[in-house]
Coordinates of N, CA and C in Angstrom, one line a residue:
Chain A
X256 N 106.7 -7.5 -56.1 CA 108.2 -7.4 -56.1 C 108.7 -7.9 -54.8
X257 N 109.8 -8.6 -54.8 CA 110.3 -9.2 -53.6 C 111.4 -8.4 -52.9
X258 N 111.4 -8.5 -51.6 CA 112.4 -7.9 -50.8 C 113.3 -8.9 -50.1
X259 N 112.8 -10.1 -50.0 CA 113.5 -11.2 -49.4 C 113.3 -12.5 -50.2
X260 N 114.2 -13.4 -50.0 CA 114.0 -14.7 -50.7 C 113.7 -15.8 -49.7
X261 N 112.7 -16.6 -50.0 CA 112.2 -17.6 -49.1 C 112.0 -18.9 -49.8
X262 N 112.4 -20.0 -49.3 CA 112.1 -21.2 -50.0 C 111.9 -22.3 -48.9
X263 N 111.0 -23.2 -49.2 CA 110.7 -24.3 -48.2 C 110.8 -25.6 -49.1
X264 N 111.6 -26.5 -48.6 CA 111.8 -27.8 -49.2 C 111.6 -28.9 -48.2
X265 N 111.0 -30.1 -48.7 CA 110.9 -31.2 -47.8 C 111.8 -32.4 -48.2
X266 N 112.4 -33.0 -47.3 CA 113.3 -34.1 -47.6 C 112.8 -35.3 -46.7
X267 N 112.6 -36.5 -47.4 CA 112.2 -37.6 -46.6 C 113.4 -38.3 -45.9
X268 N 114.2 -37.5 -45.2 CA 115.4 -37.9 -44.6 C 115.5 -37.3 -43.2
X269 N 116.2 -38.0 -42.3 CA 116.4 -37.5 -40.9 C 117.2 -36.2 -41.0
X270 N 117.0 -35.3 -40.0 CA 117.6 -34.0 -40.1 C 119.1 -34.1 -40.0
X271 N 119.7 -35.1 -39.4 CA 121.1 -35.2 -39.4 C 121.7 -35.3 -40.8
X272 N 121.0 -36.0 -41.7 CA 121.6 -36.1 -43.1 C 121.5 -34.7 -43.8
X273 N 120.3 -34.0 -43.6 CA 120.1 -32.7 -44.2 C 121.2 -31.8 -43.6
X274 N 121.4 -31.8 -42.3 CA 122.4 -31.0 -41.7 C 123.8 -31.2 -42.3
X275 N 124.1 -32.4 -42.5 CA 125.4 -32.7 -43.1 C 125.6 -32.1 -44.5
X276 N 124.5 -32.1 -45.2 CA 124.5 -31.5 -46.6 C 124.5 -29.9 -46.5
X277 N 124.4 -29.4 -45.3 CA 124.5 -27.9 -45.2 C 125.8 -27.5 -44.6
X278 N 126.5 -28.4 -43.9 CA 127.7 -28.0 -43.2 C 129.0 -28.7 -43.5
X279 N 128.9 -29.8 -44.3 CA 130.2 -30.4 -44.7 C 130.6 -30.0 -46.1
X280 N 131.8 -29.4 -46.2 CA 132.2 -28.8 -47.5 C 132.0 -29.8 -48.7
X281 N 132.5 -31.0 -48.5 CA 132.4 -32.0 -49.6 C 131.0 -32.3 -50.0
X282 N 130.1 -32.3 -49.1 CA 128.7 -32.5 -49.4 C 128.0 -31.3 -49.9
X283 N 128.3 -30.1 -49.3 CA 127.7 -28.8 -49.8 C 128.1 -28.6 -51.3
X284 N 129.4 -28.9 -51.6 CA 129.8 -28.6 -53.0 C 129.1 -29.5 -54.0
X285 N 128.5 -30.6 -53.5 CA 127.8 -31.5 -54.5 C 126.5 -30.8 -55.1
X286 N 125.9 -30.0 -54.3 CA 124.7 -29.3 -54.8 C 124.7 -27.8 -54.8
X287 N 125.6 -27.2 -54.0 CA 125.6 -25.8 -54.0 C 126.8 -25.2 -54.8
X288 N 127.9 -25.1 -54.1 CA 129.1 -24.5 -54.8 C 130.4 -25.0 -54.1
X289 N 131.5 -24.8 -54.7 CA 132.8 -25.1 -54.1 C 132.9 -24.2 -52.9
X290 N 133.4 -24.7 -51.7 CA 133.3 -23.9 -50.5 C 134.3 -24.4 -49.5
X291 N 134.5 -23.6 -48.4 CA 135.3 -24.1 -47.3 C 134.6 -23.8 -46.0
X292 N 133.3 -24.2 -46.0 CA 132.5 -24.0 -44.8 C 132.8 -24.8 -43.6
X293 N 132.6 -24.2 -42.4 CA 132.8 -25.0 -41.2 C 131.7 -24.4 -40.2
X294 N 130.9 -25.3 -39.6 CA 129.8 -24.8 -38.8 C 130.3 -24.2 -37.4
X295 N 131.2 -23.2 -37.5 CA 131.7 -22.6 -36.3 C 131.5 -21.1 -36.4
X296 N 130.9 -20.5 -35.4 CA 130.5 -19.1 -35.4 C 131.8 -18.3 -35.6
X297 N 131.8 -17.4 -36.5 CA 133.0 -16.5 -36.8 C 133.8 -17.1 -37.9
X298 N 133.6 -18.3 -38.4 CA 134.4 -18.9 -39.5 C 134.1 -18.2 -40.8
X299 N 135.1 -17.7 -41.4 CA 134.9 -17.0 -42.7 C 135.2 -17.9 -43.9
X300 N 134.4 -17.9 -44.9 CA 134.6 -18.8 -46.0 C 134.0 -18.2 -47.3
X301 N 134.3 -18.9 -48.4 CA 133.8 -18.4 -49.7 C 133.1 -19.5 -50.4
X302 N 132.1 -19.1 -51.2 CA 131.5 -19.9 -52.1 C 131.9 -19.5 -53.5
X303 N 132.2 -20.4 -54.4 CA 132.6 -20.0 -55.7 C 131.6 -20.6 -56.7
X304 N 130.9 -19.7 -57.4 CA 130.0 -20.2 -58.4 C 130.4 -19.6 -59.8
X305 N 129.6 -19.9 -60.8 CA 129.9 -19.4 -62.1 C 129.5 -17.9 -62.1
X306 N 130.3 -17.1 -62.7 CA 130.0 -15.6 -62.8 C 128.7 -15.4 -63.6
X307 N 128.0 -14.3 -63.2 CA 126.8 -13.9 -64.0 C 127.0 -12.5 -64.4
X308 N 127.6 -12.3 -65.6 CA 128.0 -11.0 -66.1 C 126.7 -10.1 -66.2
X309 N 125.6 -10.7 -66.5 CA 124.4 -9.9 -66.7 C 124.0 -9.0 -65.5
X310 N 124.4 -9.5 -64.3 CA 124.1 -8.7 -63.1 C 125.4 -8.3 -62.4
X311 N 126.5 -8.4 -63.2 CA 127.8 -8.0 -62.7 C 128.2 -8.7 -61.5
X312 N 128.0 -10.1 -61.5 CA 128.3 -10.9 -60.3 C 129.5 -11.8 -60.7
X313 N 130.6 -11.7 -59.9 CA 131.9 -12.4 -60.3 C 131.8 -13.9 -59.9
X314 N 130.8 -14.3 -59.2 CA 130.6 -15.7 -58.8 C 131.2 -16.0 -57.4
X315 N 131.8 -15.0 -56.8 CA 132.3 -15.3 -55.4 C 131.4 -14.7 -54.4
X316 N 131.0 -15.6 -53.4 CA 130.3 -15.1 -52.2 C 131.1 -15.1 -51.0
X317 N 131.2 -14.0 -50.3 CA 132.0 -13.9 -49.1 C 131.1 -14.1 -47.9
X318 N 131.4 -15.2 -47.1 CA 130.5 -15.5 -46.0 C 131.2 -15.6 -44.7
X319 N 130.4 -15.5 -43.6 CA 130.9 -15.7 -42.3 C 129.7 -16.3 -41.5
X320 N 130.1 -17.4 -40.7 CA 129.1 -18.1 -39.9 C 128.6 -17.1 -38.8
X321 N 127.3 -16.9 -38.7 CA 126.8 -16.0 -37.7 C 126.1 -16.8 -36.5
X322 N 125.5 -17.9 -36.8 CA 124.8 -18.7 -35.8 C 124.8 -20.1 -36.1
X323 N 125.0 -21.0 -35.1 CA 124.9 -22.4 -35.3 C 124.1 -23.0 -34.2
X324 N 123.0 -23.6 -34.5 CA 122.3 -24.4 -33.5 C 122.2 -25.8 -34.1
X325 N 123.1 -26.7 -33.7 CA 123.3 -28.0 -34.4 C 122.0 -28.7 -34.6
X326 N 121.9 -29.1 -35.9 CA 120.7 -29.9 -36.4 C 119.4 -29.0 -36.5
X327 N 119.5 -27.7 -36.1 CA 118.3 -26.9 -36.1 C 118.4 -25.7 -37.0
X328 N 119.5 -24.9 -36.8 CA 119.6 -23.6 -37.5 C 121.0 -23.3 -37.8
X329 N 121.2 -22.7 -39.0 CA 122.5 -22.3 -39.4 C 122.3 -20.9 -40.2
X330 N 123.1 -19.9 -39.8 CA 123.0 -18.7 -40.6 C 124.4 -18.2 -40.9
X331 N 124.5 -17.6 -42.0 CA 125.8 -16.9 -42.4 C 125.5 -15.7 -43.2
X332 N 126.5 -14.8 -43.1 CA 126.4 -13.6 -44.0 C 126.7 -14.0 -45.4
X333 N 126.2 -13.2 -46.3 CA 126.4 -13.6 -47.8 C 126.6 -12.3 -48.5
X334 N 127.8 -12.1 -48.9 CA 128.2 -10.8 -49.5 C 128.8 -11.1 -50.9
X335 N 128.3 -10.4 -51.9 CA 128.8 -10.6 -53.3 C 129.2 -9.2 -53.9
X336 N 129.9 -9.4 -55.0 CA 130.3 -8.2 -55.9 C 130.9 -7.1 -55.1
X337 N 132.1 -7.2 -54.8 CA 132.8 -6.1 -54.1 C 132.7 -4.8 -54.9
X338 N 132.5 -3.7 -54.2 CA 132.5 -2.3 -54.9 C 133.5 -1.5 -54.1
X339 N 133.7 -0.3 -54.5 CA 134.6 0.6 -53.7 C 134.2 0.8 -52.3
X340 N 132.9 0.8 -52.0 CA 132.4 1.0 -50.7 C 131.7 -0.3 -50.1
X341 N 132.4 -1.4 -50.1 CA 131.8 -2.6 -49.5 C 131.3 -3.6 -50.6
X342 N 130.2 -4.1 -50.4 CA 129.6 -5.1 -51.3 C 128.3 -4.6 -51.9
X343 N 128.0 -5.0 -53.1 CA 126.7 -4.7 -53.7 C 125.6 -5.4 -52.9
X344 N 125.8 -6.7 -52.7 CA 124.8 -7.5 -52.0 C 125.4 -7.8 -50.7
X345 N 124.7 -7.5 -49.6 CA 125.2 -7.7 -48.2 C 124.0 -8.2 -47.5
X346 N 123.9 -9.6 -47.5 CA 122.7 -10.2 -46.9 C 123.0 -11.3 -45.9
X347 N 122.0 -11.9 -45.4 CA 122.1 -13.0 -44.4 C 121.3 -14.2 -45.0
X348 N 121.9 -15.3 -45.0 CA 121.2 -16.6 -45.4 C 121.0 -17.4 -44.1
X349 N 119.7 -17.8 -43.9 CA 119.4 -18.5 -42.7 C 118.7 -19.8 -43.1
X350 N 119.2 -20.9 -42.6 CA 118.6 -22.3 -42.8 C 118.0 -22.7 -41.5
X351 N 116.8 -23.2 -41.6 CA 116.1 -23.8 -40.5 C 115.6 -25.2 -40.8
X352 N 115.9 -26.1 -39.9 CA 115.5 -27.5 -40.1 C 114.4 -27.9 -39.1
X353 N 113.3 -28.4 -39.6 CA 112.2 -28.8 -38.7 C 111.8 -30.3 -39.0
X354 N 111.8 -31.2 -38.0 CA 111.4 -32.5 -38.3 C 109.9 -32.5 -38.6
X355 N 109.5 -33.3 -39.6 CA 108.1 -33.3 -40.0 C 107.8 -34.5 -40.9
X356 N 106.7 -35.2 -40.6 CA 106.2 -36.3 -41.4 C 107.3 -37.3 -41.8
X357 N 108.0 -37.8 -40.9 CA 109.1 -38.8 -41.3 C 110.1 -38.2 -42.2
X358 N 110.4 -37.0 -42.0 CA 111.4 -36.3 -42.8 C 111.8 -35.0 -42.2
X359 N 112.4 -34.1 -43.0 CA 112.8 -32.8 -42.5 C 112.4 -31.7 -43.5
X360 N 111.8 -30.7 -42.9 CA 111.5 -29.5 -43.7 C 112.6 -28.5 -43.5
X361 N 113.1 -28.1 -44.7 CA 114.2 -27.1 -44.7 C 113.7 -25.8 -45.2
X362 N 113.9 -24.8 -44.4 CA 113.6 -23.4 -44.8 C 114.8 -22.6 -45.1
X363 N 114.7 -21.9 -46.2 CA 115.8 -20.9 -46.5 C 115.2 -19.5 -46.5
X364 N 115.9 -18.6 -45.8 CA 115.5 -17.2 -45.8 C 116.7 -16.3 -46.0
X365 N 116.7 -15.6 -47.1 CA 117.7 -14.6 -47.4 C 117.2 -13.2 -47.2
X366 N 117.7 -12.5 -46.2 CA 117.3 -11.2 -45.9 C 118.4 -10.2 -45.8
X367 N 118.1 -9.0 -45.4 CA 119.1 -8.1 -45.0 C 119.5 -7.2 -46.2
X368 N 118.7 -7.2 -47.2 CA 119.0 -6.2 -48.3 C 118.9 -4.8 -47.5
X369 N 119.8 -3.9 -47.8 CA 119.8 -2.7 -47.0 C 118.5 -2.0 -47.0
X370 N 118.3 -1.2 -45.9 CA 117.0 -0.6 -45.7 C 116.6 0.3 -46.8
X371 N 117.6 1.1 -47.3 CA 117.3 2.0 -48.4 C 117.0 1.2 -49.7
X372 N 117.6 0.0 -49.8 CA 117.3 -0.8 -51.0 C 115.9 -1.3 -50.9
X373 N 115.5 -1.8 -49.7 CA 114.1 -2.2 -49.5 C 113.1 -1.1 -49.8
X374 N 113.5 0.1 -49.4 CA 112.7 1.3 -49.6 C 112.5 1.5 -51.1
X375 N 113.6 1.3 -51.8 CA 113.5 1.6 -53.3 C 112.7 0.5 -54.0
X376 N 112.9 -0.8 -53.5 CA 112.1 -1.9 -54.0 C 110.6 -1.6 -53.8
X377 N 110.3 -1.1 -52.6 CA 108.9 -0.8 -52.3 C 108.4 0.3 -53.2
X378 N 109.2 1.3 -53.4 CA 108.8 2.4 -54.3 C 108.6 1.9 -55.7
X379 N 109.5 1.1 -56.2 CA 109.3 0.6 -57.6 C 108.1 -0.3 -57.7
X380 N 107.7 -0.9 -56.5 CA 106.6 -1.8 -56.5 C 105.3 -1.0 -56.7
X381 N 105.3 0.2 -56.2 CA 104.2 1.1 -56.3 C 104.0 1.7 -57.7
X382 N 103.4 0.9 -58.5 CA 103.4 1.2 -59.9 C 102.5 2.3 -60.3
X383 N 101.6 2.7 -59.4 CA 100.7 3.8 -59.7 C 101.3 5.0 -60.3
X384 N 102.4 5.4 -59.8 CA 103.0 6.6 -60.2 C 103.3 6.6 -61.7
X385 N 103.7 5.5 -62.2 CA 104.1 5.4 -63.6 C 103.0 5.9 -64.5
X386 N 101.7 5.5 -64.2 CA 100.6 5.9 -65.0 C 100.3 7.4 -64.9
X387 N 100.3 7.8 -63.6 CA 100.1 9.2 -63.3 C 101.0 10.1 -64.1
X388 N 102.3 9.7 -64.1 CA 103.3 10.5 -64.8 C 103.1 10.5 -66.3
X389 N 102.7 9.4 -66.8 CA 102.4 9.3 -68.2 C 101.3 10.3 -68.6
X390 N 100.2 10.3 -67.8 CA 99.1 11.2 -68.0 C 99.6 12.6 -68.0
X391 N 100.3 12.9 -67.0 CA 100.8 14.3 -66.9 C 101.7 14.7 -68.1
X392 N 102.5 13.8 -68.5 CA 103.4 14.1 -69.7 C 102.5 14.4 -70.9
X393 N 101.5 13.6 -71.1 CA 100.6 13.8 -72.2 C 99.9 15.1 -72.1
X394 N 99.5 15.5 -70.9 CA 98.9 16.8 -70.7 C 99.8 17.9 -71.1
X395 N 101.1 17.8 -70.6 CA 102.1 18.8 -70.9 C 102.3 18.9 -72.4
X396 N 102.5 17.7 -73.0 CA 102.8 17.7 -74.4 C 101.7 18.3 -75.3
X397 N 100.5 18.1 -74.9 CA 99.4 18.6 -75.7 C 99.2 20.1 -75.6
X398 N 99.8 20.7 -74.6 CA 99.6 22.2 -74.4 C 100.3 22.9 -75.5
Chain B
X882 N 133.5 12.2 -58.4 CA 132.4 11.3 -58.7 C 132.2 11.2 -60.2
X883 N 132.5 10.0 -60.7 CA 132.2 9.7 -62.1 C 130.8 9.4 -62.4
X884 N 130.2 10.0 -63.3 CA 128.7 9.8 -63.5 C 128.5 8.5 -64.2
X885 N 129.4 8.0 -65.0 CA 129.1 6.9 -65.9 C 129.2 5.5 -65.3
X886 N 130.1 5.4 -64.3 CA 130.5 4.0 -63.9 C 129.6 3.6 -62.7
X887 N 128.6 4.4 -62.3 CA 127.9 4.1 -61.1 C 126.7 3.1 -61.4
X888 N 126.6 2.0 -60.6 CA 125.6 1.1 -60.8 C 124.3 1.4 -60.0
X889 N 123.3 0.6 -60.2 CA 122.0 0.9 -59.6 C 122.1 1.0 -58.0
X890 N 122.9 0.1 -57.4 CA 123.0 0.0 -56.0 C 123.7 1.3 -55.5
X891 N 124.6 1.8 -56.2 CA 125.3 3.0 -55.8 C 124.4 4.2 -56.0
X892 N 123.6 4.2 -57.0 CA 122.7 5.3 -57.3 C 121.8 5.5 -56.1
X893 N 121.2 4.4 -55.6 CA 120.2 4.6 -54.5 C 120.9 4.7 -53.2
X894 N 122.2 4.5 -53.1 CA 122.9 4.6 -51.8 C 123.0 6.1 -51.3
X895 N 122.8 7.0 -52.2 CA 122.9 8.4 -51.9 C 121.5 9.0 -51.4
X896 N 121.5 9.6 -50.2 CA 120.2 10.1 -49.7 C 119.6 11.2 -50.6
X897 N 120.4 12.0 -51.1 CA 119.8 13.1 -52.0 C 119.1 12.5 -53.2
X898 N 119.8 11.6 -53.8 CA 119.2 11.0 -55.0 C 117.9 10.2 -54.6
X899 N 117.9 9.6 -53.5 CA 116.6 8.9 -53.1 C 115.5 9.9 -52.9
X900 N 115.9 11.0 -52.3 CA 114.9 12.1 -52.0 C 114.4 12.6 -53.4
X901 N 115.3 12.8 -54.3 CA 114.8 13.2 -55.7 C 113.9 12.2 -56.3
X902 N 114.2 11.0 -56.1 CA 113.3 10.0 -56.8 C 112.0 9.9 -56.1
X903 N 112.0 10.2 -54.7 CA 110.7 10.2 -54.0 C 109.8 11.3 -54.6
X904 N 110.5 12.5 -54.8 CA 109.7 13.7 -55.3 C 109.2 13.3 -56.7
X905 N 110.1 12.7 -57.5 CA 109.7 12.4 -58.9 C 108.6 11.2 -58.9
X906 N 108.5 10.5 -57.8 CA 107.5 9.4 -57.8 C 106.1 9.9 -57.7
X907 N 106.0 11.2 -57.3 CA 104.7 11.8 -57.2 C 104.3 12.5 -58.5
X908 N 105.4 13.0 -59.2 CA 105.1 13.8 -60.3 C 106.4 14.0 -61.1
X909 N 106.2 14.2 -62.4 CA 107.4 14.7 -63.2 C 107.7 16.1 -62.8
X910 N 109.0 16.4 -62.8 CA 109.3 17.8 -62.4 C 110.4 18.4 -63.3
X911 N 110.4 19.7 -63.4 CA 111.5 20.3 -64.1 C 112.8 20.3 -63.3
X912 N 113.9 20.3 -63.9 CA 115.1 20.3 -63.1 C 115.2 21.5 -62.1
X913 N 114.7 22.6 -62.6 CA 114.6 23.8 -61.7 C 113.8 23.6 -60.5
X914 N 112.6 23.1 -60.7 CA 111.7 22.9 -59.5 C 112.2 21.8 -58.6
X915 N 112.9 20.8 -59.2 CA 113.5 19.8 -58.4 C 114.6 20.4 -57.5
X916 N 115.4 21.2 -58.1 CA 116.5 21.9 -57.4 C 116.1 22.7 -56.3
X917 N 114.9 23.3 -56.4 CA 114.4 24.2 -55.3 C 114.2 23.5 -54.0
X918 N 114.0 22.1 -54.0 CA 113.9 21.3 -52.8 C 115.2 21.0 -52.1
X919 N 116.3 21.4 -52.7 CA 117.5 21.0 -52.2 C 118.5 22.1 -51.9
X920 N 119.2 22.0 -50.8 CA 120.1 23.0 -50.4 C 121.5 22.7 -51.0
X921 N 121.5 22.7 -52.3 CA 122.8 22.4 -53.0 C 122.9 23.2 -54.3
X922 N 124.1 23.4 -54.8 CA 124.2 24.2 -56.0 C 123.5 23.5 -57.2
X923 N 123.2 24.3 -58.1 CA 122.5 23.8 -59.3 C 123.4 22.8 -60.1
X924 N 124.7 23.0 -60.2 CA 125.6 22.0 -60.8 C 125.6 20.7 -60.0
X925 N 125.5 20.7 -58.7 CA 125.4 19.5 -57.9 C 124.2 18.7 -58.2
X926 N 123.1 19.5 -58.3 CA 121.8 18.8 -58.6 C 121.9 18.2 -60.0
X927 N 122.4 18.9 -61.0 CA 122.6 18.4 -62.3 C 123.4 17.1 -62.4
X928 N 124.4 17.1 -61.5 CA 125.3 15.9 -61.5 C 124.5 14.7 -61.0
X929 N 123.7 14.9 -59.9 CA 122.8 13.8 -59.4 C 121.9 13.3 -60.5
X930 N 121.3 14.3 -61.2 CA 120.3 14.0 -62.3 C 121.0 13.2 -63.4
X931 N 122.2 13.6 -63.7 CA 123.0 12.8 -64.8 C 123.2 11.4 -64.3
X932 N 123.6 11.2 -63.1 CA 123.8 9.9 -62.5 C 122.6 9.0 -62.6
X933 N 121.5 9.6 -62.2 CA 120.2 8.8 -62.2 C 119.8 8.5 -63.7
X934 N 120.0 9.5 -64.5 CA 119.7 9.3 -65.9 C 120.5 8.2 -66.6
X935 N 121.8 8.2 -66.3 CA 122.7 7.2 -66.9 C 122.4 5.8 -66.4
X936 N 121.9 5.7 -65.2 CA 121.6 4.4 -64.6 C 120.2 4.0 -64.9
X937 N 119.5 4.8 -65.7 CA 118.1 4.4 -66.1 C 117.0 4.6 -65.1
X938 N 117.3 5.4 -64.1 CA 116.2 5.7 -63.1 C 115.3 6.8 -63.5
X939 N 115.8 7.7 -64.4 CA 114.9 8.8 -64.8 C 115.1 9.0 -66.3
X940 N 114.0 9.6 -66.9 CA 114.2 10.0 -68.3 C 114.1 11.6 -68.3
X941 N 114.6 12.2 -69.3 CA 114.6 13.7 -69.4 C 114.0 14.1 -70.7
X942 N 113.0 15.0 -70.6 CA 112.4 15.4 -71.8 C 112.3 16.9 -71.9
X943 N 112.7 17.5 -73.0 CA 112.7 18.9 -73.2 C 111.3 19.3 -73.6
X944 N 110.6 20.1 -72.9 CA 109.3 20.6 -73.3 C 109.4 22.2 -73.2
X945 N 109.3 22.8 -74.3 CA 109.5 24.2 -74.4 C 110.9 24.6 -73.9
X946 N 111.0 25.5 -73.0 CA 112.3 25.9 -72.5 C 112.8 25.1 -71.3
X947 N 111.9 24.2 -70.8 CA 112.1 23.4 -69.6 C 112.5 22.0 -69.8
X948 N 113.4 21.4 -68.9 CA 113.7 20.0 -69.0 C 113.0 19.3 -67.9
X949 N 112.1 18.3 -68.3 CA 111.3 17.6 -67.3 C 112.0 16.2 -67.0
X950 N 112.1 15.9 -65.7 CA 112.6 14.6 -65.3 C 111.4 13.7 -64.9
X951 N 111.4 12.5 -65.4 CA 110.4 11.5 -65.1 C 111.0 10.2 -64.6
X952 N 110.4 9.7 -63.6 CA 111.0 8.4 -63.1 C 110.8 7.3 -64.1
X953 N 111.8 6.4 -64.2 CA 111.8 5.4 -65.2 C 112.0 4.0 -64.5
X954 N 111.5 3.0 -65.1 CA 111.5 1.6 -64.4 C 112.9 0.9 -64.5
X955 N 113.6 1.2 -65.6 CA 114.8 0.5 -65.9 C 115.8 0.3 -64.7
X956 N 116.1 1.4 -64.1 CA 117.0 1.4 -63.0 C 116.5 0.5 -61.9
X957 N 115.2 0.5 -61.6 CA 114.7 -0.3 -60.5 C 114.7 -1.8 -61.0
X958 N 114.5 -2.0 -62.2 CA 114.6 -3.4 -62.7 C 116.0 -4.0 -62.5
X959 N 117.0 -3.2 -62.6 CA 118.3 -3.7 -62.3 C 118.5 -4.2 -60.9
X960 N 117.9 -3.5 -60.0 CA 117.9 -3.9 -58.6 C 117.1 -5.2 -58.4
X961 N 116.0 -5.3 -59.1 CA 115.1 -6.5 -59.0 C 115.8 -7.7 -59.6
X962 N 116.6 -7.4 -60.7 CA 117.3 -8.5 -61.4 C 118.2 -9.3 -60.4
X963 N 118.8 -8.6 -59.5 CA 119.6 -9.2 -58.5 C 118.8 -10.2 -57.7
X964 N 117.7 -9.7 -57.1 CA 116.9 -10.6 -56.3 C 116.4 -11.8 -57.0
X965 N 115.9 -11.5 -58.3 CA 115.4 -12.6 -59.1 C 116.5 -13.6 -59.4
X966 N 117.7 -13.1 -59.6 CA 118.8 -14.0 -60.0 C 119.0 -15.0 -58.8
X967 N 119.1 -14.5 -57.6 CA 119.4 -15.3 -56.4 C 118.2 -16.2 -56.1
X968 N 117.0 -15.7 -56.3 CA 115.8 -16.5 -56.1 C 115.8 -17.8 -56.9
X969 N 116.1 -17.6 -58.2 CA 116.2 -18.7 -59.1 C 117.4 -19.6 -58.8
X970 N 118.4 -19.0 -58.4 CA 119.7 -19.7 -58.0 C 119.4 -20.7 -56.9
X971 N 118.7 -20.2 -55.9 CA 118.4 -21.1 -54.7 C 117.4 -22.2 -55.1
X972 N 116.5 -21.9 -56.0 CA 115.5 -22.9 -56.4 C 116.3 -24.1 -57.2
X973 N 117.1 -23.7 -58.1 CA 117.9 -24.6 -58.8 C 118.8 -25.5 -57.9
X974 N 119.5 -24.8 -57.0 CA 120.4 -25.5 -56.1 C 119.6 -26.5 -55.2
X975 N 118.5 -26.0 -54.6 CA 117.8 -26.9 -53.7 C 117.1 -28.1 -54.4
X976 N 116.7 -27.9 -55.7 CA 116.3 -29.0 -56.5 C 117.4 -30.0 -56.6
X977 N 118.6 -29.5 -56.8 CA 119.7 -30.4 -57.0 C 119.9 -31.2 -55.7
X978 N 119.8 -30.5 -54.6 CA 120.0 -31.2 -53.3 C 118.9 -32.3 -53.1
X979 N 117.7 -32.0 -53.5 CA 116.6 -32.9 -53.4 C 116.9 -34.2 -54.2
X980 N 117.4 -34.0 -55.4 CA 117.6 -35.2 -56.3 C 118.8 -36.0 -55.8
X981 N 119.8 -35.3 -55.2 CA 120.9 -36.1 -54.6 C 120.5 -36.9 -53.4
X982 N 119.7 -36.3 -52.6 CA 119.2 -37.0 -51.4 C 118.2 -38.1 -51.8
X983 N 117.4 -37.9 -52.8 CA 116.4 -38.9 -53.2 C 117.2 -40.1 -53.8
X984 N 118.2 -39.9 -54.5 CA 119.0 -41.0 -55.1 C 119.7 -41.8 -53.9
X985 N 120.1 -41.0 -52.9 CA 120.8 -41.6 -51.8 C 119.9 -42.6 -51.1
X986 N 118.6 -42.3 -50.9 CA 117.7 -43.2 -50.2 C 117.3 -44.4 -51.0
X987 N 117.5 -44.4 -52.3 CA 117.2 -45.5 -53.1 C 118.2 -46.6 -52.9
X988 N 119.4 -46.2 -52.6 CA 120.5 -47.2 -52.6 C 120.4 -48.1 -51.3

């Protein structure tokens, strides 16, 4: 069971091109979502995707640029599904560009699921209990 | 506090409920024995149990005169669905970026 999201992609292109596709709204919207991104720390913007009713996601991601290291690293907050007390998903998306083999390696890391959420993911991952409980229930039932 | 409208993320946001689930992760427990671990009224405990039950985190079974609570996977699955959704989401989007950039270099 996962607690963070990680992806690595390779592009046979210079990092300046990949960087443009991460930071220019008209290029970002070609592959990701409609947006008003600007690579300036503190800039607040939104991504608009199709809603996913199955997970109660309205399709809007509320973001704020947290870090910009031109051509190397870009991170922004990524919050979705507003609730009465904040957002259901309150995470950080971090992009890292590394020159490699006549191209650019792009790493995506989405972290920051709340500590107690991580804790529960971990607990759910611990499948051992399910079996133990089943056994116990059988014991109780047969009494 | 409405018991019905609470989603999985809100269920686990409460420390008492997390504590209850930790206790239940070791063993099924009766509502009474669960309540003994908490310094709160019996109705308050019942309310938390109802919330966890409605969100699919526990099941309740009557055995004799006792009600047994058992941890259930469904609630946790809802949390996991979120992560899986975004995991797949990024894979799809990055594949799209790759094909855009690959077409670009051909020109």
